[in-house]
Amino acid sequence: MKHAFLWLAMISMSILACNDQATPETKEKEAPMKTFDEKTFQEKLNYTDHHSYARIEEAVVTHLSWNAEVDFDQKIIKATATYKINNKKGVDTIYLDSRNLNIMEVRRDDHEGALGYMTHDRSNFLGTELAIPISLATQTISIDYSTTEGAAALQFLEPVQTAGKKHPFLFTQSQAILARTWIPCQDSPGIRFTYDATVKVPKGMMALMSASNPTAISEDGLYNFEMDQAVPSYLMALAVGNISYQSLGNETGVYAEPELIEASAYEFADMQNMVDTAESLYGPYRWGKYDVIVLPPSFPFGGMENPRLTFATPTIIAGDRSLTALIAHELAHSWSGNLVTNAAWEDIWLNEGFTVYFENRIMEEIFGADFANMLAILSYQDLNDEIARLTEEGKAADTRLRLELKDRDPDEGLTAIPYDKGFYLLKLIEETVGREKWDEFLKSYFDKFAFQIMTTDAFVYYLTTQLINQNEAWGDQIRLEEWVHGEGLPDNCPKVNSTRFAQVEDQLSAWQNGAEPTTLASDEWMTPEWLHFLRNLPDEMGEEQMKALDKGFGFTNSGNSEIVSAWFEKVIPNNYQAAEKATEKFLFEVGRRKFLVPIYKAVLKSEKGKERARSIYEKARPNYHAVSSETLDKMLLD
Ligand code: BES
Ligand code: ZN
């Protein structure tokens, strides 16, 4: 109440002042943001990236020419990277990030022979600072280097780890700060550059990047790439393998190993429709083609929004198109993230929260509001579980949308908070201002800030002055500051209802009251309904109960990775014998961290607990990408 009075008083003061410039008095009390002021906005766009050595105001890379050869025998990439630079301040040094790279020689165009350069090694996730001397005349610098075994972005797979079992495979994962482990670069989301590349791979293999791509295997193993739109380093990507292509529409297509191409094309049949829908919501898709590559199962994420070519886990190939929200999500990043980019990893909710929101809107358009509502409720459950977990672990500060990640690996910020709390804030804004106004705002936001960065502060200011201030009540209804800088979930979080979930709950009660699994009305259920059912099973179940469920619904051997892992989470702590083999097989084959962490946790909770979890991990670890093994090492190898 006191707060509201103060606010009113300040408003009337600025009205009295008869202009928009705050009087010195009101400034001291932090005048409410009233109308948009460009200078204030620019100030709020200032930020420090704690995760890069690059000095963005001094000298930046504007274009990269990457000439590389992939050596599957040694499991390294040898390359020459040539950078066009913009020496903004006429400085004598440009700073790049690198980590575990073997630097052979550094040159520049205005200097004969090899250059001396300095390195500063933090020996942690930040890696090594490369300080390269430049002059006012320097236009380009070049670095000859090779990657090493410790290149965390790279995973070289043996043939047995692929679907075809005959050819090796390589893929990269650069986000958040792993690009520096395979290319020396200014590894900061706020620095964008265009790139071209020439990549040599063994004959018979295809190479693909986040750029213009081939659709057939070349005879000589040589591939050329162009990326004419400036992108930050975390969107640099490479995949090499025995890969084939199938078109899915005008601007869309899918890449996969030949063994998986048909199933992939079937699963993603809605892709062109998704692109059209996304465009109708928030403006043109600006990247030319939109393709997806289905990677081998060790890919540590569900998907990664590499421009023009989303990288995806094969665990979404369920056979019934029921897990394609993930494609909607990665596609949505073509606006939120790839066009308007979080300035630093502390602002990651601007990438991920917006994307979950956009994903939900695409799903609503294509599969209907009742489907989108189920996804929203699952997201609400994830959010509450995450807040409970973080709070319990003494990390309540990480439940804020704007994170503090100084001296921390940005991977620590990768919780459900930026995703699901971000989503619910945007949903709240939508419900408060009305969909029409909100969509209009978002569309112009993506347009106005395309190919630029955004900080949380600048966004809050922009949103407040451009939209929220249009109606006096909206600010109090939304409580933006509390959402962005406060811990936990504000009590004005939108509530979502789902009749389809209500029906699942009815069936759950029927089962708990003794109904046989096969008599439940579950014929029409899709993945979200099954997940709701599984998540709400009692924590403690007896062998007979689990057996009957399994017999009725085939959970243990389900081809749907989401369903299998939700089932494992429930039955492993109850020592369900019949799932033991399948659990081990899953943990051995699948490297997606989102599944691995809860399943290993479940194993840890079971009777044989630690011993069993460790022995499975010992066998499976060589199959995992560094992103997953680094997380699991902390859990399992103390
Ligand atoms: N960009 C993320 C993955 C990411 C974020 C990698 C931060 C490294 C650092 C990607 O778009 C993502 O969110 N993937 C999710 C998909 C899901 C939310 C539909 C995943 O992998 O589970
Ligand atoms: Zn995402």
XYZ file of C-alpha atoms and ligand atoms in Angstrom:
661
model
C 0.000 0.000 0.000
C 2.767 2.371 1.020
C 4.476 1.448 -2.199
C 1.436 2.401 -4.286
C 1.212 5.805 -2.612
C 4.818 6.571 -3.312
C 4.341 5.594 -6.886
C 1.282 7.833 -7.294
C 3.120 10.686 -5.659
C 5.988 10.340 -8.053
C 3.719 10.217 -11.077
C 1.978 13.409 -10.037
C 5.335 15.042 -9.445
C 6.431 14.322 -12.951
C 3.125 15.599 -14.265
C 3.659 18.775 -12.276
C 7.082 19.109 -13.803
C 5.245 19.222 -17.131
C 7.822 17.223 -19.008
C 9.245 13.746 -19.045
C 12.556 14.641 -17.578
C 12.617 13.562 -13.991
C 13.408 16.350 -11.564
C 16.590 15.721 -9.544
C 14.374 14.919 -6.588
C 12.408 12.177 -8.295
C 15.553 10.779 -9.837
C 16.983 10.184 -6.405
C 13.964 8.120 -5.499
C 14.272 6.159 -8.750
C 11.444 7.652 -10.734
C 9.150 5.051 -12.254
C 10.013 4.455 -15.871
C 7.518 6.508 -17.755
C 8.255 7.086 -21.360
C 10.965 5.575 -23.467
C 14.220 7.473 -23.535
C 16.913 6.245 -25.918
C 19.824 7.294 -23.735
C 18.455 5.502 -20.688
C 17.810 2.461 -22.828
C 21.380 2.424 -24.137
C 22.704 2.627 -20.590
C 20.640 -0.372 -19.640
C 22.161 -2.257 -22.549
C 25.592 -2.020 -20.923
C 26.829 -5.275 -19.472
C 29.879 -7.278 -18.574
C 30.352 -10.749 -19.944
C 32.060 -12.660 -17.142
C 32.657 -15.617 -19.408
C 34.863 -14.207 -22.126
C 38.258 -12.531 -22.356
C 37.125 -10.546 -25.403
C 37.035 -6.785 -24.962
C 34.023 -5.845 -26.978
C 34.550 -2.067 -26.936
C 38.143 -2.323 -28.127
C 38.586 -4.724 -31.037
C 36.243 -7.358 -32.435
C 36.162 -10.103 -35.032
C 33.691 -9.361 -37.837
C 34.264 -12.361 -40.092
C 35.841 -15.787 -39.735
C 37.258 -17.900 -42.571
C 37.749 -21.399 -41.248
C 39.813 -23.914 -43.150
C 39.707 -27.247 -41.402
C 40.430 -30.916 -41.725
C 38.731 -33.508 -39.563
C 41.042 -36.347 -38.550
C 38.991 -39.291 -37.278
C 42.074 -41.380 -36.535
C 43.552 -38.889 -34.129
C 40.151 -37.501 -33.140
C 41.215 -33.942 -33.732
C 40.473 -31.053 -36.057
C 43.421 -29.250 -37.641
C 42.561 -25.794 -38.866
C 43.571 -22.349 -39.897
C 41.233 -19.634 -38.735
C 41.505 -16.232 -40.398
C 39.649 -13.358 -38.798
C 38.699 -9.974 -40.175
C 38.867 -7.564 -37.320
C 37.478 -4.171 -36.447
C 39.883 -2.285 -34.236
C 37.241 0.023 -32.788
C 39.481 1.904 -30.402
C 42.800 1.641 -32.216
C 44.206 -0.689 -29.560
C 47.399 -2.733 -29.840
C 45.970 -6.088 -28.741
C 42.942 -8.190 -29.594
C 41.767 -10.772 -27.046
C 40.332 -14.139 -27.979
C 39.128 -17.118 -25.973
C 40.562 -20.585 -26.332
C 40.528 -23.711 -24.237
C 42.695 -26.802 -24.610
C 43.743 -25.806 -28.118
C 47.128 -26.530 -29.545
C 48.149 -23.210 -31.128
C 50.875 -23.605 -33.748
C 51.299 -20.179 -35.277
C 49.699 -16.752 -35.233
C 50.087 -14.292 -38.121
C 48.640 -11.009 -39.303
C 48.331 -9.407 -42.696
C 50.492 -6.376 -41.960
C 53.417 -8.267 -40.469
C 55.956 -10.710 -41.916
C 56.200 -14.143 -40.336
C 54.938 -15.594 -37.115
C 53.711 -13.301 -34.344
C 54.546 -13.529 -30.708
C 51.396 -13.635 -28.585
C 50.554 -13.943 -24.925
C 48.461 -16.500 -23.150
C 46.885 -16.414 -19.767
C 45.531 -19.699 -18.558
C 42.809 -19.939 -15.934
C 42.794 -23.732 -16.214
C 39.082 -23.870 -15.711
C 35.962 -23.551 -17.821
C 37.116 -20.143 -19.086
C 40.226 -21.623 -20.636
C 43.086 -19.548 -21.971
C 43.132 -15.923 -22.970
C 44.911 -15.291 -26.264
C 46.332 -11.782 -26.468
C 47.364 -11.080 -30.047
C 49.263 -7.911 -30.948
C 47.647 -5.842 -33.699
C 48.331 -2.467 -35.280
C 46.122 0.202 -36.774
C 46.863 -1.299 -40.184
C 45.901 -4.864 -39.255
C 42.920 -6.128 -41.207
C 43.197 -9.837 -40.618
C 44.857 -12.243 -38.225
C 45.338 -15.977 -38.751
C 45.810 -18.840 -36.342
C 47.035 -22.335 -37.194
C 45.917 -24.736 -34.510
C 44.553 -28.144 -33.733
C 42.049 -29.321 -31.182
C 43.082 -31.721 -28.439
C 41.505 -34.686 -26.736
C 40.086 -32.377 -24.109
C 37.935 -30.418 -26.565
C 34.710 -30.361 -24.584
C 32.529 -29.250 -27.507
C 33.501 -32.184 -29.674
C 32.352 -35.738 -29.571
C 34.017 -38.203 -31.899
C 31.920 -41.347 -32.058
C 33.055 -44.837 -32.906
C 31.010 -46.607 -35.586
C 29.296 -48.762 -32.926
C 27.827 -45.605 -31.400
C 25.976 -44.753 -34.612
C 22.828 -46.188 -36.168
C 24.709 -47.550 -39.181
C 27.600 -48.996 -37.136
C 29.968 -48.596 -40.097
C 31.200 -45.021 -40.066
C 32.471 -42.783 -37.317
C 30.648 -39.559 -36.486
C 31.562 -36.146 -35.114
C 29.361 -33.413 -33.744
C 29.924 -30.206 -31.813
C 27.981 -28.499 -29.020
C 29.188 -24.930 -28.554
C 26.633 -23.363 -26.233
C 27.318 -21.917 -23.750
C 31.111 -21.418 -23.759
C 32.478 -24.449 -25.552
C 33.050 -22.891 -29.001
C 36.483 -21.898 -27.695
C 37.402 -25.578 -27.364
C 37.293 -26.075 -31.136
C 37.863 -22.599 -32.600
C 39.800 -19.754 -31.004
C 37.170 -17.017 -30.947
C 35.612 -14.140 -29.084
C 33.299 -16.500 -27.285
C 30.720 -14.028 -26.086
C 27.062 -13.977 -27.164
C 27.337 -10.208 -27.674
C 29.918 -10.463 -30.473
C 28.543 -11.469 -33.868
C 30.461 -12.351 -36.992
C 29.758 -13.859 -40.395
C 31.716 -16.913 -41.449
C 32.760 -19.107 -44.319
C 34.422 -22.470 -44.055
C 36.146 -25.158 -46.056
C 36.078 -28.497 -44.336
C 37.855 -31.640 -45.445
C 36.523 -34.957 -44.169
C 37.235 -38.576 -45.138
C 35.719 -39.537 -48.481
C 32.217 -40.936 -48.212
C 31.252 -38.683 -45.313
C 29.127 -35.545 -45.247
C 29.935 -32.374 -43.333
C 27.269 -29.912 -42.202
C 27.494 -26.593 -40.383
C 25.194 -23.881 -39.060
C 25.394 -22.373 -42.548
C 24.477 -23.091 -46.184
C 24.712 -26.862 -46.440
C 25.171 -29.624 -49.012
C 22.405 -32.154 -49.582
C 24.606 -34.921 -50.982
C 27.926 -36.524 -50.107
C 30.773 -34.992 -52.121
C 33.193 -37.117 -54.106
C 36.342 -35.636 -52.663
C 35.309 -35.120 -49.046
C 35.555 -31.343 -49.412
C 32.744 -29.008 -48.369
C 32.286 -25.253 -48.527
C 30.047 -23.267 -46.234
C 28.806 -19.704 -46.065
C 27.051 -17.991 -43.207
C 26.246 -14.461 -44.373
C 24.270 -13.484 -41.341
C 26.276 -12.474 -38.330
C 26.016 -14.972 -35.488
C 27.583 -15.283 -32.052
C 30.191 -18.014 -31.522
C 27.864 -20.262 -29.508
C 25.922 -20.863 -32.721
C 28.915 -22.276 -34.609
C 28.344 -25.954 -35.261
C 29.698 -28.877 -37.240
C 28.482 -32.428 -37.800
C 30.283 -35.077 -39.854
C 29.128 -38.577 -40.617
C 27.427 -40.853 -43.066
C 24.458 -38.557 -43.443
C 21.630 -38.351 -45.953
C 19.043 -35.690 -46.660
C 15.328 -35.580 -47.289
C 13.355 -32.484 -48.176
C 10.178 -31.836 -46.157
C 8.895 -28.687 -47.826
C 9.985 -25.526 -49.572
C 12.400 -24.360 -46.960
C 12.645 -27.368 -44.706
C 14.343 -30.729 -44.653
C 15.891 -33.367 -42.453
C 19.352 -34.905 -42.248
C 20.037 -38.219 -40.549
C 22.013 -41.392 -40.971
C 20.395 -43.347 -43.832
C 19.052 -45.897 -41.314
C 17.025 -43.176 -39.611
C 16.093 -40.881 -42.468
C 12.680 -42.338 -43.194
C 11.564 -42.441 -39.585
C 12.865 -38.884 -39.146
C 11.037 -37.576 -42.194
C 7.830 -39.174 -40.917
C 8.276 -37.760 -37.424
C 8.923 -34.211 -38.638
C 6.269 -34.055 -41.333
C 4.800 -30.966 -39.628
C 7.991 -28.936 -39.917
C 7.101 -26.737 -42.868
C 3.775 -26.062 -41.195
C 5.632 -25.085 -38.026
C 7.799 -22.606 -39.917
C 4.720 -21.094 -41.596
C 2.952 -20.891 -38.239
C 5.928 -19.290 -36.524
C 6.134 -16.691 -39.289
C 2.453 -15.909 -39.016
C 2.931 -15.282 -35.298
C 6.109 -13.240 -35.054
C 7.302 -12.249 -38.505
C 9.552 -13.629 -41.218
C 11.969 -16.508 -40.735
C 15.201 -14.774 -41.636
C 17.666 -17.603 -42.079
C 16.786 -19.021 -45.477
C 16.432 -22.761 -44.933
C 15.318 -24.524 -41.790
C 16.685 -28.053 -41.552
C 17.082 -30.494 -38.678
C 19.790 -33.096 -38.238
C 18.989 -36.138 -36.153
C 22.211 -37.010 -34.350
C 23.333 -40.231 -32.691
C 21.863 -40.813 -29.212
C 24.867 -39.502 -27.289
C 23.920 -35.913 -28.166
C 23.764 -34.354 -24.685
C 20.742 -32.116 -25.306
C 17.294 -32.553 -26.735
C 17.998 -29.952 -29.342
C 20.308 -27.097 -30.187
C 19.207 -24.146 -32.282
C 22.207 -23.935 -34.612
C 21.112 -21.469 -37.303
C 19.701 -23.068 -40.459
C 20.364 -26.500 -38.948
C 18.868 -27.529 -35.629
C 20.777 -30.367 -33.965
C 18.403 -32.898 -32.417
C 18.519 -36.028 -30.301
C 17.098 -39.200 -31.852
C 15.161 -39.711 -28.613
C 12.369 -37.565 -30.074
C 11.737 -40.082 -32.843
C 8.819 -41.717 -31.059
C 7.105 -42.984 -34.193
C 3.936 -41.002 -33.571
C 5.072 -37.377 -33.932
C 4.284 -36.806 -30.276
C 7.587 -35.193 -29.244
C 7.836 -32.535 -31.918
C 7.374 -29.671 -29.442
C 11.144 -29.862 -29.302
C 11.342 -28.916 -32.969
C 8.927 -26.045 -32.339
C 11.257 -24.960 -29.530
C 14.459 -25.001 -31.583
C 12.680 -23.332 -34.499
C 11.394 -20.598 -32.181
C 15.000 -19.817 -31.255
C 15.368 -18.550 -34.827
C 13.682 -15.453 -33.366
C 14.300 -15.555 -29.627
C 18.003 -16.160 -29.228
C 19.362 -16.264 -32.735
C 17.865 -12.914 -33.790
C 17.582 -11.192 -30.422
C 20.367 -12.655 -28.331
C 20.980 -12.676 -24.589
C 23.851 -10.270 -23.957
C 25.454 -12.551 -21.390
C 24.617 -15.939 -19.872
C 23.078 -14.215 -16.845
C 20.304 -13.152 -19.219
C 19.664 -16.612 -20.647
C 15.972 -16.419 -19.764
C 15.670 -13.915 -22.631
C 16.650 -16.779 -24.938
C 15.022 -19.749 -23.276
C 11.941 -18.321 -21.563
C 10.863 -16.524 -24.730
C 11.474 -19.692 -26.682
C 9.369 -21.884 -24.411
C 6.608 -19.287 -24.709
C 6.910 -19.150 -28.506
C 7.078 -22.962 -28.669
C 3.835 -23.164 -26.725
C 2.152 -20.745 -29.114
C 3.267 -22.775 -32.134
C 1.959 -25.953 -30.504
C -1.325 -24.235 -29.728
C -1.748 -23.191 -33.365
C -0.987 -26.646 -34.712
C -2.337 -29.037 -32.073
C -4.899 -26.871 -30.304
C -5.143 -25.059 -26.974
C -5.866 -28.206 -24.995
C -2.584 -29.700 -26.145
C -0.629 -26.515 -25.398
C -2.247 -26.366 -21.948
C -0.980 -29.817 -21.090
C 2.555 -28.747 -22.020
C 2.145 -25.628 -19.887
C 1.111 -27.685 -16.871
C 4.061 -30.044 -17.269
C 6.240 -26.946 -17.391
C 4.587 -25.656 -14.195
C 5.383 -28.921 -12.439
C 8.989 -28.813 -13.628
C 9.225 -25.263 -12.385
C 7.925 -26.053 -8.919
C 10.156 -29.115 -8.637
C 13.157 -27.024 -9.653
C 12.399 -24.264 -7.179
C 12.033 -26.851 -4.415
C 15.310 -28.530 -5.375
C 17.307 -25.308 -5.665
C 15.916 -23.994 -2.404
C 16.732 -27.239 -0.634
C 20.284 -27.152 -2.003
C 20.779 -23.631 -0.707
C 20.699 -22.148 -4.201
C 17.561 -20.059 -3.877
C 19.364 -17.167 -5.605
C 19.368 -19.292 -8.761
C 15.579 -19.157 -8.833
C 15.799 -15.563 -10.096
C 15.288 -14.970 -13.781
C 18.310 -12.655 -13.973
C 21.133 -14.882 -12.745
C 24.475 -14.185 -11.071
C 27.125 -16.277 -12.766
C 30.355 -14.407 -12.095
C 33.143 -16.924 -11.368
C 30.726 -19.739 -12.132
C 30.366 -22.021 -15.108
C 27.339 -20.741 -17.066
C 26.165 -24.342 -17.190
C 25.145 -23.863 -13.546
C 22.467 -21.448 -14.697
C 20.931 -24.059 -16.959
C 18.009 -25.075 -14.773
C 14.275 -25.045 -15.413
C 14.160 -21.452 -14.114
C 15.086 -19.533 -17.291
C 12.831 -21.877 -19.259
C 9.711 -22.300 -17.197
C 9.696 -19.254 -14.948
C 10.507 -17.211 -18.052
C 7.613 -18.861 -19.868
C 5.161 -18.142 -17.055
C 6.184 -14.491 -16.817
C 5.505 -14.018 -20.521
C 2.220 -15.891 -20.211
C 1.268 -13.578 -17.348
C 2.044 -10.530 -19.465
C 0.005 -11.968 -22.310
C -2.960 -12.579 -20.028
C -2.685 -9.126 -18.484
C -2.354 -6.970 -21.594
C -4.294 -9.250 -23.928
C -2.942 -11.441 -26.681
C -3.387 -8.929 -29.464
C -1.292 -6.204 -27.896
C 1.288 -8.691 -26.656
C 1.761 -10.310 -30.059
C 2.102 -6.937 -31.684
C 4.731 -6.018 -29.087
C 6.685 -9.245 -29.557
C 6.637 -9.017 -33.311
C 8.064 -5.532 -33.280
C 10.559 -6.518 -30.557
C 12.041 -9.265 -32.761
C 12.082 -6.911 -35.711
C 13.586 -3.921 -33.954
C 16.347 -5.844 -32.190
C 17.097 -8.394 -34.905
C 20.795 -9.356 -34.926
C 21.338 -7.442 -31.707
C 21.758 -8.259 -28.065
C 19.422 -7.670 -25.164
C 20.089 -7.383 -21.447
C 17.484 -8.100 -18.813
C 17.527 -4.470 -17.669
C 17.070 -3.093 -21.162
C 14.240 -5.514 -21.817
C 12.462 -4.588 -18.596
C 12.807 -0.905 -19.471
C 11.645 -1.405 -23.044
C 8.675 -3.544 -22.030
C 7.649 -1.148 -19.283
C 7.852 2.012 -21.337
C 6.456 0.560 -24.557
C 3.714 -1.677 -23.250
C 3.064 -1.948 -19.540
C 2.763 1.797 -18.956
C -0.107 1.960 -21.447
C -2.415 1.007 -18.620
C -1.977 2.125 -15.039
C -3.128 -1.166 -13.576
C -0.824 -3.449 -15.558
C 2.382 -2.703 -13.651
C 0.848 -3.738 -10.333
C -0.803 -6.750 -11.868
C 2.416 -8.074 -13.399
C 5.041 -7.112 -10.767
C 7.901 -7.403 -13.191
C 10.665 -6.642 -10.687
C 9.527 -9.421 -8.394
C 9.495 -11.898 -11.269
C 12.860 -10.883 -12.633
C 14.905 -10.216 -9.524
C 12.960 -12.067 -6.848
C 13.348 -15.655 -5.736
C 10.768 -18.385 -6.158
C 7.454 -18.105 -7.918
C 5.317 -14.984 -7.398
C 1.732 -15.673 -6.347
C 0.305 -14.094 -9.488
C 1.630 -16.930 -11.639
C -1.084 -17.882 -14.147
C -3.038 -21.050 -13.413
C -3.625 -23.372 -16.320
C -6.428 -25.917 -16.406
C -6.603 -28.954 -18.568
C -9.663 -31.092 -19.057
C -7.475 -33.750 -20.614
C -5.320 -33.918 -17.486
C -8.462 -33.977 -15.337
C -9.514 -37.081 -17.245
C -6.085 -38.646 -16.596
C -6.485 -37.892 -12.900
C -9.865 -39.650 -12.931
C -8.279 -42.735 -14.435
C -5.497 -42.594 -11.867
C -8.028 -42.620 -9.049
C -9.883 -45.469 -10.688
C -6.620 -47.420 -10.796
C -5.855 -46.583 -7.195
C -9.313 -47.833 -6.303
C -8.505 -51.178 -7.828
C -9.342 -50.930 -11.532
C -7.150 -53.082 -13.781
C -4.768 -51.025 -15.956
C -6.265 -52.456 -19.138
C -9.710 -51.153 -18.201
C -8.575 -47.519 -17.969
C -9.780 -45.139 -20.663
C -6.359 -44.353 -22.088
C -6.754 -45.156 -25.779
C -6.636 -41.536 -26.859
C -3.754 -40.469 -24.652
C -0.768 -38.752 -26.154
C 2.649 -38.342 -24.562
C 1.680 -35.467 -22.215
C -1.185 -37.519 -20.779
C 1.081 -40.501 -20.213
C 3.620 -38.253 -18.525
C 0.947 -36.829 -16.272
C -0.174 -40.340 -15.407
C 3.361 -41.543 -14.672
C 4.400 -38.490 -12.692
C 1.376 -38.874 -10.459
C 1.805 -42.534 -9.672
C 2.480 -43.055 -5.973
C 6.129 -42.896 -4.946
C 5.863 -46.300 -3.375
C 4.557 -49.193 -5.404
C 4.675 -52.946 -4.987
C 6.123 -55.427 -7.451
C 2.668 -56.704 -8.464
C 1.343 -53.207 -9.075
C 4.296 -52.272 -11.240
C 4.093 -55.534 -13.154
C 0.413 -55.017 -13.902
C 1.008 -51.470 -15.153
C 3.890 -52.637 -17.288
C 1.886 -55.509 -18.703
C -1.033 -53.213 -19.496
C 0.929 -50.355 -21.015
C 4.363 -51.673 -21.970
C 6.225 -48.856 -20.263
C 9.580 -50.618 -19.820
C 9.867 -51.335 -23.515
C 8.184 -48.193 -24.796
C 9.936 -46.579 -27.751
C 9.050 -43.196 -26.339
C 12.056 -41.857 -24.433
C 10.029 -39.407 -22.338
C 7.660 -42.143 -21.215
C 10.437 -44.643 -20.526
C 12.433 -42.220 -18.440
C 9.397 -41.042 -16.431
C 8.617 -44.713 -15.768
C 12.203 -45.514 -14.739
C 12.177 -42.572 -12.343
C 9.192 -44.108 -10.550
C 10.022 -47.803 -10.568
C 13.788 -47.868 -10.037
C 13.570 -46.583 -6.445
C 10.980 -49.346 -5.879
C 13.537 -51.937 -7.003
C 11.471 -53.092 -9.955
C 13.545 -55.996 -11.247
C 11.958 -56.241 -14.686
C 13.250 -52.787 -15.637
C 16.879 -53.366 -14.652
C 18.184 -54.544 -18.002
C 16.255 -51.891 -19.912
C 17.567 -49.203 -17.572
C 21.136 -50.249 -18.179
C 20.609 -50.379 -21.915
C 19.072 -46.906 -21.901
C 21.887 -45.445 -19.806
C 24.432 -47.068 -22.045
C 22.963 -45.797 -25.293
C 21.390 -42.459 -24.542
C 23.548 -39.474 -23.646
C 20.841 -36.839 -23.201
C 21.586 -35.211 -19.877
C 17.966 -34.387 -19.126
C 17.223 -38.128 -18.961
C 20.490 -39.319 -17.475
C 20.428 -37.155 -14.365
C 17.011 -38.249 -13.021
C 17.591 -41.898 -13.924
C 20.958 -42.053 -12.178
C 19.347 -40.278 -9.230
C 16.665 -42.953 -9.167
C 19.294 -45.699 -9.246
C 21.087 -44.002 -6.358
C 17.833 -44.173 -4.389
C 17.378 -47.909 -4.990
C 18.613 -50.738 -2.807
C 21.922 -51.347 -4.498
C 22.192 -47.579 -4.917
C 25.642 -46.177 -5.217
C 27.392 -49.363 -6.166
C 25.073 -50.109 -9.054
C 24.943 -46.508 -10.299
C 28.723 -46.358 -10.335
C 29.180 -49.630 -12.099
C 26.703 -48.638 -14.824
C 28.353 -45.237 -15.113
C 31.807 -46.708 -15.443
C 30.678 -48.682 -18.479
C 28.512 -45.980 -20.015
C 30.707 -42.925 -19.438
C 32.880 -43.376 -22.551
C 29.692 -43.056 -24.579
C 28.754 -39.658 -23.182
C 29.567 -36.186 -24.440
C 31.592 -34.003 -22.045
C 28.504 -31.885 -21.253
C 26.827 -34.913 -19.717
C 29.864 -36.563 -18.154
C 30.923 -33.357 -16.409
C 27.553 -33.166 -14.677
C 27.482 -36.878 -13.867
C 31.065 -36.942 -12.598
C 29.994 -34.543 -9.870
C 27.049 -36.777 -8.993
C 28.732 -40.149 -9.181
C 32.484 -39.867 -8.739
C 33.037 -37.999 -5.506
N 19.752 -23.800 -26.444
C 19.228 -24.875 -25.701
C 20.259 -25.838 -25.200
C 21.354 -25.207 -24.362
C 21.103 -24.114 -23.536
C 22.623 -25.729 -24.411
C 22.135 -23.549 -22.808
C 23.647 -25.182 -23.661
C 23.405 -24.075 -22.865
C 18.162 -25.631 -26.480
O 17.362 -24.794 -27.241
C 17.231 -26.254 -25.485
O 16.642 -25.536 -24.737
N 17.096 -27.569 -25.515
C 16.168 -28.279 -24.674
C 14.916 -28.473 -25.467
C 13.629 -28.453 -24.729
C 13.457 -27.311 -23.781
C 12.470 -28.516 -25.708
C 16.781 -29.610 -24.323
O 17.853 -29.924 -24.852
O 16.230 -30.334 -23.524
Zn 16.157 -23.605 -25.954
